[in-house]
Amino acid sequence: MPTPIVIAHRGASGYLPEHTLPAKALAAGMGADYLEQDVVLTRDGVPIVLHDIHLDTVTDVAERFPGRARPDGRYYAIDFTLEEIRTLLVRERFSHKTGQPVFSKRFPHVASRFTLHTLAEEIAFVQGLNRSMSRTFGIYPEIKQPAFHRREGQDISAIVLRVLEESGYRSKEEACYLQCFDEPETERCRRELKCPLKIIQLLEEKDWKLLLAAPRRGDLDAALAKVAGYADGIGPPVSLLVSEFRADGTFAATELAAAAHHHGLVIHPWTLRRDELPKSVPSFDRQMEILFGELRVDGAFSDFPDLTRQWIDRRMA
């Protein structure tokens, strides 16, 4: 089995604010194999690297642009031009309702000057690191909420694929995975938009848990066969691979890992967090032992790429 890959989840987001270039540089220095880019669009149709379609959980948009929220009280990236978005300061993720940080022991909520950037800028940054560090860091873009963007008059998938092609990512041989939760849109990327890259179908927990239920096991095989027709792998939450972590250190695995590998699909689960372990998992190391050592996943998204890299190098390389 090839050595599993380490995918830096939004960069080294356990240490620096997510999706900032410093977080990506740190992840590269920590030995990540791939750096993730969540992608949304601005009002002028420019793909930027941001986890949500909203700006108000990682930036100071409410302070800089009061009155620009929609009726639901949220600030949407697609309502702002790239020029406006460049004026925002990025912070550690916080609740837009309370203003409190989601992870209280991570980077201070208001510190330093981090900013947002475009997908093209991040790709150029990663390719610069590839040159200066004499190695290849892969990119792992996610198309966020394509149906929302379509309702807003934007075809985010076509735009993202154009940027990737212009940046030199034109075949499965490139160090690039494209991912999306929207199954019809992921299939559209392969069939209609002719995406030549490796594709990962992200899995929604609520939908796939039904397929893992005992009375519907035949449906699981059919669903994975369908995914294998257009994708190269799956990105499930850990909860779809392990139904129970027990206090004695044992666990109950679902059928998903074995079934996915049977269909030739790689498995890249999300998300490994030292400061948010599943219930009854005694340590970050034990979680990685279960996923990499026992379930034999092919890689994983980690907020702490240094710890994941160290475990893999120590136990599997």
CSV table of C-alpha atoms in Angstrom, one decimal:
chain,number,residue,atom,x,y,z
A,1,MET,CA,0.0,0.0,0.0
A,2,PRO,CA,1.4,3.5,-0.9
A,3,THR,CA,2.2,5.8,2.0
A,4,PRO,CA,-0.9,7.8,2.9
A,5,ILE,CA,-1.0,11.4,2.0
A,6,VAL,CA,-1.3,14.3,4.4
A,7,ILE,CA,-3.8,16.9,3.3
A,8,ALA,CA,-3.4,20.2,5.2
A,9,HIS,CA,-7.0,21.1,6.1
A,10,ARG,CA,-7.3,24.8,5.1
A,11,GLY,CA,-3.5,24.9,5.7
A,12,ALA,CA,-2.0,24.4,9.1
A,13,SER,CA,-5.3,25.6,10.6
A,14,GLY,CA,-4.6,24.3,14.0
A,15,TYR,CA,-1.9,26.9,14.4
A,16,LEU,CA,-2.8,29.9,12.2
A,17,PRO,CA,-6.0,31.3,10.8
A,18,GLU,CA,-7.5,29.0,8.1
A,19,HIS,CA,-6.8,29.6,4.4
A,20,THR,CA,-4.3,32.3,4.9
A,21,LEU,CA,-1.0,32.1,3.0
A,22,PRO,CA,1.0,31.9,6.2
A,23,ALA,CA,-1.1,28.9,7.2
A,24,LYS,CA,-0.3,27.2,3.8
A,25,ALA,CA,3.4,28.0,4.1
A,26,LEU,CA,3.5,26.5,7.6
A,27,ALA,CA,1.8,23.4,6.4
A,28,ALA,CA,4.3,23.0,3.6
A,29,GLY,CA,7.1,23.4,6.1
A,30,MET,CA,5.5,20.8,8.3
A,31,GLY,CA,5.6,18.2,5.5
A,32,ALA,CA,2.1,18.2,4.2
A,33,ASP,CA,1.7,16.6,0.8
A,34,TYR,CA,-1.4,18.6,-0.3
A,35,LEU,CA,-2.7,22.0,0.6
A,36,GLU,CA,-6.5,22.4,0.6
A,37,GLN,CA,-8.3,25.4,-1.1
A,38,ASP,CA,-12.1,25.9,-0.5
A,39,VAL,CA,-13.3,28.2,-3.3
A,40,VAL,CA,-16.2,30.6,-3.5
A,41,LEU,CA,-16.8,33.5,-5.9
A,42,THR,CA,-16.9,37.3,-5.5
A,43,ARG,CA,-19.5,39.5,-7.1
A,44,ASP,CA,-17.2,40.1,-10.1
A,45,GLY,CA,-16.8,36.3,-10.6
A,46,VAL,CA,-13.3,35.9,-9.2
A,47,PRO,CA,-12.6,32.6,-7.3
A,48,ILE,CA,-11.2,33.3,-3.8
A,49,VAL,CA,-10.0,30.9,-1.1
A,50,LEU,CA,-12.6,30.9,1.7
A,51,HIS,CA,-14.3,28.0,3.4
A,52,ASP,CA,-17.9,29.5,3.5
A,53,ILE,CA,-20.1,31.5,1.2
A,54,HIS,CA,-20.2,33.8,4.2
A,55,LEU,CA,-17.5,36.3,5.2
A,56,ASP,CA,-18.7,37.0,8.7
A,57,THR,CA,-17.0,34.0,10.6
A,58,VAL,CA,-13.4,34.7,9.6
A,59,THR,CA,-13.2,38.4,8.7
A,60,ASP,CA,-14.1,41.9,10.1
A,61,VAL,CA,-16.6,42.4,7.3
A,62,ALA,CA,-19.4,43.4,9.7
A,63,GLU,CA,-17.2,46.2,11.1
A,64,ARG,CA,-15.9,47.5,7.7
A,65,PHE,CA,-19.2,47.2,5.8
A,66,PRO,CA,-22.0,47.7,8.2
A,67,GLY,CA,-25.4,47.5,6.5
A,68,ARG,CA,-24.2,45.2,3.7
A,69,ALA,CA,-25.7,42.0,5.3
A,70,ARG,CA,-28.6,40.2,3.6
A,71,PRO,CA,-32.0,40.0,5.4
A,72,ASP,CA,-30.8,36.8,7.2
A,73,GLY,CA,-28.1,38.9,8.8
A,74,ARG,CA,-25.2,37.2,7.0
A,75,TYR,CA,-22.5,38.8,4.8
A,76,TYR,CA,-22.0,36.8,1.6
A,77,ALA,CA,-18.8,36.8,-0.4
A,78,ILE,CA,-20.7,37.0,-3.7
A,79,ASP,CA,-22.1,40.4,-2.6
A,80,PHE,CA,-18.7,42.0,-2.5
A,81,THR,CA,-16.1,42.8,-5.3
A,82,LEU,CA,-12.6,41.4,-5.1
A,83,GLU,CA,-11.4,45.0,-4.4
A,84,GLU,CA,-13.7,45.2,-1.4
A,85,ILE,CA,-12.7,41.8,-0.1
A,86,ARG,CA,-9.1,42.7,-0.3
A,87,THR,CA,-9.7,45.4,2.4
A,88,LEU,CA,-10.9,42.8,5.0
A,89,LEU,CA,-8.7,41.3,7.8
A,90,VAL,CA,-8.9,37.6,8.5
A,91,ARG,CA,-9.2,36.3,12.0
A,92,GLU,CA,-9.3,32.9,13.7
A,93,ARG,CA,-12.7,31.3,13.0
A,94,PHE,CA,-15.4,32.7,15.3
A,95,SER,CA,-19.2,32.5,15.8
A,96,HIS,CA,-21.0,35.3,13.9
A,97,LYS,CA,-23.6,35.3,16.6
A,98,THR,CA,-21.4,35.5,19.7
A,99,GLY,CA,-18.1,36.7,18.3
A,100,GLN,CA,-16.4,34.0,20.3
A,101,PRO,CA,-13.6,31.8,18.7
A,102,VAL,CA,-14.6,28.3,17.8
A,103,PHE,CA,-11.4,26.9,19.1
A,104,SER,CA,-10.4,28.9,22.2
A,105,LYS,CA,-6.8,27.6,22.4
A,106,ARG,CA,-5.8,28.3,18.8
A,107,PHE,CA,-4.3,31.5,17.4
A,108,PRO,CA,-5.5,34.6,19.2
A,109,HIS,CA,-8.8,35.8,17.8
A,110,VAL,CA,-7.5,39.3,16.9
A,111,ALA,CA,-3.8,39.3,16.1
A,112,SER,CA,-1.5,40.2,13.2
A,113,ARG,CA,-2.8,41.2,9.7
A,114,PHE,CA,-4.0,38.2,7.6
A,115,THR,CA,-5.9,38.7,4.4
A,116,LEU,CA,-8.0,36.8,1.8
A,117,HIS,CA,-6.6,36.0,-1.7
A,118,THR,CA,-7.7,34.5,-5.0
A,119,LEU,CA,-7.4,30.9,-6.1
A,120,ALA,CA,-4.9,32.0,-8.8
A,121,GLU,CA,-2.7,33.8,-6.2
A,122,GLU,CA,-2.6,30.7,-3.9
A,123,ILE,CA,-1.7,28.4,-6.8
A,124,ALA,CA,1.1,30.8,-7.8
A,125,PHE,CA,2.2,30.7,-4.1
A,126,VAL,CA,2.2,26.9,-4.0
A,127,GLN,CA,4.1,26.7,-7.3
A,128,GLY,CA,6.6,29.1,-5.9
A,129,LEU,CA,7.1,26.9,-2.9
A,130,ASN,CA,7.5,23.9,-5.2
A,131,ARG,CA,10.4,25.7,-6.9
A,132,SER,CA,12.1,27.1,-3.9
A,133,MET,CA,11.8,24.0,-1.8
A,134,SER,CA,12.6,21.6,-4.7
A,135,ARG,CA,9.5,19.4,-4.0
A,136,THR,CA,5.9,19.1,-5.2
A,137,PHE,CA,3.1,20.3,-2.9
A,138,GLY,CA,-0.2,19.3,-4.4
A,139,ILE,CA,-3.3,21.4,-4.4
A,140,TYR,CA,-6.8,20.2,-3.3
A,141,PRO,CA,-9.5,22.7,-4.3
A,142,GLU,CA,-13.1,22.3,-3.3
A,143,ILE,CA,-16.0,23.8,-5.3
A,144,LYS,CA,-18.3,25.2,-2.6
A,145,GLN,CA,-22.0,25.3,-3.0
A,146,PRO,CA,-22.4,25.3,-6.8
A,147,ALA,CA,-26.2,25.3,-6.6
A,148,PHE,CA,-26.1,28.6,-4.6
A,149,HIS,CA,-23.7,30.1,-7.0
A,150,ARG,CA,-25.8,29.1,-10.0
A,151,ARG,CA,-28.8,30.8,-8.4
A,152,GLU,CA,-26.7,33.9,-8.1
A,153,GLY,CA,-25.9,33.7,-11.9
A,154,GLN,CA,-22.4,32.2,-11.6
A,155,ASP,CA,-21.1,28.9,-12.8
A,156,ILE,CA,-18.4,28.3,-10.2
A,157,SER,CA,-17.4,24.9,-11.5
A,158,ALA,CA,-16.5,26.2,-15.0
A,159,ILE,CA,-14.7,29.1,-13.6
A,160,VAL,CA,-12.6,27.0,-11.2
A,161,LEU,CA,-11.7,24.5,-13.9
A,162,ARG,CA,-10.6,27.3,-16.1
A,163,VAL,CA,-8.2,28.7,-13.5
A,164,LEU,CA,-6.8,25.2,-12.9
A,165,GLU,CA,-6.2,24.7,-16.6
A,166,GLU,CA,-4.6,28.1,-17.0
A,167,SER,CA,-2.3,27.2,-14.0
A,168,GLY,CA,-1.1,24.0,-15.6
A,169,TYR,CA,-3.3,21.4,-14.0
A,170,ARG,CA,-4.5,19.4,-17.0
A,171,SER,CA,-4.3,15.7,-16.3
A,172,LYS,CA,-4.5,13.1,-13.6
A,173,GLU,CA,-0.7,13.1,-13.5
A,174,GLU,CA,-0.8,16.5,-11.9
A,175,ALA,CA,-0.6,16.9,-8.1
A,176,CYS,CA,-4.2,18.1,-7.9
A,177,TYR,CA,-7.5,16.7,-6.5
A,178,LEU,CA,-10.8,18.4,-7.2
A,179,GLN,CA,-13.5,17.9,-4.6
A,180,CYS,CA,-17.2,18.8,-4.1
A,181,PHE,CA,-20.1,17.7,-1.9
A,182,ASP,CA,-22.7,18.2,-4.6
A,183,GLU,CA,-22.9,14.8,-6.3
A,184,PRO,CA,-24.6,15.8,-9.6
A,185,GLU,CA,-22.2,18.7,-9.9
A,186,THR,CA,-19.2,16.5,-9.3
A,187,GLU,CA,-20.4,14.2,-12.0
A,188,ARG,CA,-21.0,17.2,-14.3
A,189,CYS,CA,-17.4,18.3,-13.8
A,190,ARG,CA,-16.2,15.0,-15.2
A,191,ARG,CA,-18.8,14.4,-17.9
A,192,GLU,CA,-20.0,17.8,-19.2
A,193,LEU,CA,-17.1,20.0,-18.2
A,194,LYS,CA,-14.5,17.3,-19.1
A,195,CYS,CA,-12.4,17.7,-16.0
A,196,PRO,CA,-9.2,15.8,-16.6
A,197,LEU,CA,-8.0,15.8,-13.0
A,198,LYS,CA,-8.4,13.4,-10.1
A,199,ILE,CA,-11.8,13.9,-8.6
A,200,ILE,CA,-13.0,13.2,-5.0
A,201,GLN,CA,-16.6,12.9,-4.2
A,202,LEU,CA,-17.2,14.4,-0.7
A,203,LEU,CA,-19.8,12.5,1.2
A,204,GLU,CA,-22.6,14.1,3.3
A,205,GLU,CA,-23.0,12.2,6.6
A,206,LYS,CA,-26.9,12.3,6.6
A,207,ASP,CA,-27.2,10.8,3.1
A,208,TRP,CA,-24.6,8.1,3.3
A,209,LYS,CA,-25.5,6.9,6.8
A,210,LEU,CA,-28.8,5.6,5.3
A,211,LEU,CA,-26.8,3.6,2.8
A,212,LEU,CA,-24.8,2.1,5.6
A,213,ALA,CA,-27.8,0.9,7.5
A,214,ALA,CA,-28.2,-2.9,7.6
A,215,PRO,CA,-31.3,-3.2,5.5
A,216,ARG,CA,-29.8,-1.2,2.6
A,217,ARG,CA,-26.4,-2.7,2.1
A,218,GLY,CA,-27.0,-3.5,-1.5
A,219,ASP,CA,-27.7,0.2,-2.1
A,220,LEU,CA,-24.2,1.1,-0.7
A,221,ASP,CA,-22.5,-1.1,-3.4
A,222,ALA,CA,-24.7,0.5,-6.1
A,223,ALA,CA,-24.0,4.0,-4.9
A,224,LEU,CA,-20.2,3.5,-4.8
A,225,ALA,CA,-20.3,1.9,-8.3
A,226,LYS,CA,-22.0,5.1,-9.5
A,227,VAL,CA,-19.3,7.3,-7.8
A,228,ALA,CA,-16.5,5.2,-9.3
A,229,GLY,CA,-17.9,5.9,-12.8
A,230,TYR,CA,-16.9,9.6,-12.5
A,231,ALA,CA,-14.6,10.0,-9.5
A,232,ASP,CA,-11.3,8.6,-8.3
A,233,GLY,CA,-12.1,8.6,-4.6
A,234,ILE,CA,-14.3,9.6,-1.7
A,235,GLY,CA,-14.0,12.1,1.1
A,236,PRO,CA,-16.1,10.9,4.0
A,237,PRO,CA,-16.4,12.3,7.5
A,238,VAL,CA,-14.7,9.9,10.0
A,239,SER,CA,-18.1,9.1,11.4
A,240,LEU,CA,-19.0,7.2,8.1
A,241,LEU,CA,-16.0,5.0,8.5
A,242,VAL,CA,-16.3,4.3,12.2
A,243,SER,CA,-19.7,3.9,13.8
A,244,GLU,CA,-18.5,3.7,17.3
A,245,PHE,CA,-15.3,4.4,19.3
A,246,ARG,CA,-15.3,2.4,22.5
A,247,ALA,CA,-13.9,3.4,25.9
A,248,ASP,CA,-11.6,0.4,25.9
A,249,GLY,CA,-9.8,1.6,22.7
A,250,THR,CA,-11.6,-0.7,20.3
A,251,PHE,CA,-14.0,0.5,17.5
A,252,ALA,CA,-16.7,-0.6,15.2
A,253,ALA,CA,-16.0,0.0,11.6
A,254,THR,CA,-18.7,0.4,8.9
A,255,GLU,CA,-18.5,-1.3,5.6
A,256,LEU,CA,-17.6,1.9,3.7
A,257,ALA,CA,-13.8,1.6,3.7
A,258,ALA,CA,-13.7,-2.0,2.4
A,259,ALA,CA,-16.5,-1.3,-0.1
A,260,ALA,CA,-14.9,1.8,-1.5
A,261,HIS,CA,-11.5,0.1,-1.9
A,262,HIS,CA,-13.4,-2.8,-3.6
A,263,HIS,CA,-14.5,-0.3,-6.3
A,264,GLY,CA,-11.0,1.1,-6.7
A,265,LEU,CA,-11.8,4.4,-4.9
A,266,VAL,CA,-9.2,6.1,-2.7
A,267,ILE,CA,-10.4,7.3,0.7
A,268,HIS,CA,-9.5,10.7,2.2
A,269,PRO,CA,-11.5,11.2,5.4
A,270,TRP,CA,-12.0,14.5,7.2
A,271,THR,CA,-11.1,16.0,9.6
A,272,LEU,CA,-8.3,15.1,12.1
A,273,ARG,CA,-8.2,17.6,15.0
A,274,ARG,CA,-6.1,17.2,18.1
A,275,ASP,CA,-8.4,19.6,20.0
A,276,GLU,CA,-11.7,17.9,18.8
A,277,LEU,CA,-11.4,14.2,19.1
A,278,PRO,CA,-14.4,11.9,18.6
A,279,LYS,CA,-15.9,10.7,21.9
A,280,SER,CA,-14.0,7.9,23.6
A,281,VAL,CA,-10.9,8.3,21.4
A,282,PRO,CA,-8.1,8.5,24.0
A,283,SER,CA,-5.6,10.3,21.8
A,284,PHE,CA,-4.8,11.9,18.4
A,285,ASP,CA,-2.4,9.0,17.8
A,286,ARG,CA,-5.0,6.4,18.4
A,287,GLN,CA,-7.4,8.0,15.9
A,288,MET,CA,-4.6,7.9,13.3
A,289,GLU,CA,-3.8,4.3,14.1
A,290,ILE,CA,-7.4,3.3,13.5
A,291,LEU,CA,-7.7,5.2,10.2
A,292,PHE,CA,-4.3,4.6,8.7
A,293,GLY,CA,-3.2,1.4,10.4
A,294,GLU,CA,-6.4,-0.5,10.6
A,295,LEU,CA,-8.8,0.9,8.0
A,296,ARG,CA,-6.0,1.6,5.6
A,297,VAL,CA,-7.3,4.9,4.3
A,298,ASP,CA,-5.2,6.5,1.6
A,299,GLY,CA,-4.8,9.9,3.2
A,300,ALA,CA,-6.6,12.3,5.5
A,301,PHE,CA,-7.4,16.0,6.1
A,302,SER,CA,-5.7,17.3,9.2
A,303,ASP,CA,-5.7,20.6,11.0
A,304,PHE,CA,-2.4,19.5,12.5
A,305,PRO,CA,-0.3,18.3,9.5
A,306,ASP,CA,2.9,18.1,11.5
A,307,LEU,CA,1.5,15.5,13.9
A,308,THR,CA,-0.1,13.5,11.1
A,309,ARG,CA,3.1,13.6,9.1
A,310,GLN,CA,5.1,12.5,12.1
A,311,TRP,CA,2.8,9.6,12.8
A,312,ILE,CA,2.8,8.3,9.2
A,313,ASP,CA,6.6,8.7,8.9
A,314,ARG,CA,7.1,6.9,12.2
A,315,ARG,CA,4.7,4.0,11.6
A,316,MET,CA,4.1,3.6,7.9
A,317,ALA,CA,6.8,5.1,5.7
